[in-house]
Amino acid sequence: MAMMFESGLSLFTMLILSTFLFLQVTVNALKEIANQLRKKDWDFSLNPCDGNTNWTTPLGNHPPPQFNNVVNCNCSLDDVCHVVNISLKGQDLAGVLPPSLAKLPSIKMIDLSFNYLNGNIPEEWESTKLEFISVTGNRLSGSIPTFLGNITTLKSLGLENNIFSGKVPAELGNLKSLSLL
Ligand SMILES: *[C@@H]1O[C@H](CO)[C@@H](O)[C@H](O)[C@H]1NC(C)=O
Ligand SMILES: *[C@@H]1O[C@H](CO)[C@@H](O)[C@H](O)[C@H]1NC(C)=O
Ligand SMILES: *[C@@H]1O[C@H](CO)[C@@H](O)[C@H](O)[C@H]1NC(C)=O
Ligand SMILES: *[C@@H]1O[C@H](CO)[C@@H](O)[C@H](O)[C@H]1NC(C)=O
């Protein structure tokens, strides 16, 4: 019986199962991110990666640079969809920068400009391969963390219009591909 079951569990079934588990892990990370940001209008009954307008809202009447509500996935990576971009601009979010962003293994871009987020940049982000970070126009405070210098993939970092204290740390000089600060 056990052998029949094993051989019956085809590669195809296993692929479906691992894709399903991966999606669950992604959705759980997104739920944590929503709690940390205090974002209340993501509909978790919808697939964040199928292009529906709840997760990726057309700009409509909102004037472009100030508002954005976008989650982009790259589904060509290894047969499963990975969240690569999150842009939630001008949404009156009043939580903190989400430590759980680091639970999305392929995240490249986070734009949380023009909200009311407080605290500082979470240490968890050090382990990501982020290329683009903008947290412009929030209520972030404390000194700009030196571990940012360890996110070697970073190309663009937007920190202006917050209440950070002190200087830009020398460690950011380590970032060879950083072109915008
Ligand atoms: C997404 O769906 C939720 C629940 O249905 C709704 O409250 C929210 O307004 C929707 N958000 C957008 C941006 O469409
Ligand atoms: C998705 O990932 C693949 C593999 O890394 C890459 O070649 C492709 O450009 C990515 N697509 C987008 C739209 O970012
Ligand atoms: C993520 O955003 C970048 C910059 O806007 C864009 O070039 C890229 O195509 C986006 N990735 C996906 C998968 O949509
Ligand atoms: C950057 O990474 C190195 C090597 O892992 C570590 O020793 C160092 O403490 C990190 N820097 C910061 C500021 O976290």
PDB file of C-alpha atoms in Angstrom, residues 145-152 154 157 168-178 181:
ATOM      1  CA  PRO A 145      21.633  52.371  10.260  1.00  0.00           C
ATOM      2  CA  THR A 146      25.140  51.358   9.219  1.00  0.00           C
ATOM      3  CA  PHE A 147      23.979  47.864   8.182  1.00  0.00           C
ATOM      4  CA  LEU A 148      22.542  49.446   5.031  1.00  0.00           C
ATOM      5  CA  GLY A 149      26.153  49.344   3.845  1.00  0.00           C
ATOM      6  CA  ASN A 150      25.857  45.532   3.853  1.00  0.00           C
ATOM      7  CA  ILE A 151      22.954  45.433   1.370  1.00  0.00           C
ATOM      8  CA  THR A 152      25.379  45.246  -1.530  1.00  0.00           C
ATOM      9  CA  LEU A 154      21.278  48.365  -3.373  1.00  0.00           C
ATOM     10  CA  LEU A 157      18.072  54.565  -1.464  1.00  0.00           C
ATOM     11  CA  VAL A 168      24.878  59.510   6.584  1.00  0.00           C
ATOM     12  CA  PRO A 169      27.106  56.634   7.765  1.00  0.00           C
ATOM     13  CA  ALA A 170      30.445  56.116   6.032  1.00  0.00           C
ATOM     14  CA  GLU A 171      29.495  52.421   5.538  1.00  0.00           C
ATOM     15  CA  LEU A 172      27.184  53.490   2.706  1.00  0.00           C
ATOM     16  CA  GLY A 173      30.378  54.206   0.776  1.00  0.00           C
ATOM     17  CA  ASN A 174      30.711  50.403   0.512  1.00  0.00           C
ATOM     18  CA  LEU A 175      27.765  50.275  -1.833  1.00  0.00           C
ATOM     19  CA  LYS A 176      29.380  50.040  -5.237  1.00  0.00           C
ATOM     20  CA  SER A 177      26.166  50.099  -7.268  1.00  0.00           C
ATOM     21  CA  LEU A 178      24.419  52.837  -5.284  1.00  0.00           C
ATOM     22  CA  LEU A 181      20.847  58.758  -2.268  1.00  0.00           C
TER      23      LEU A 181
END
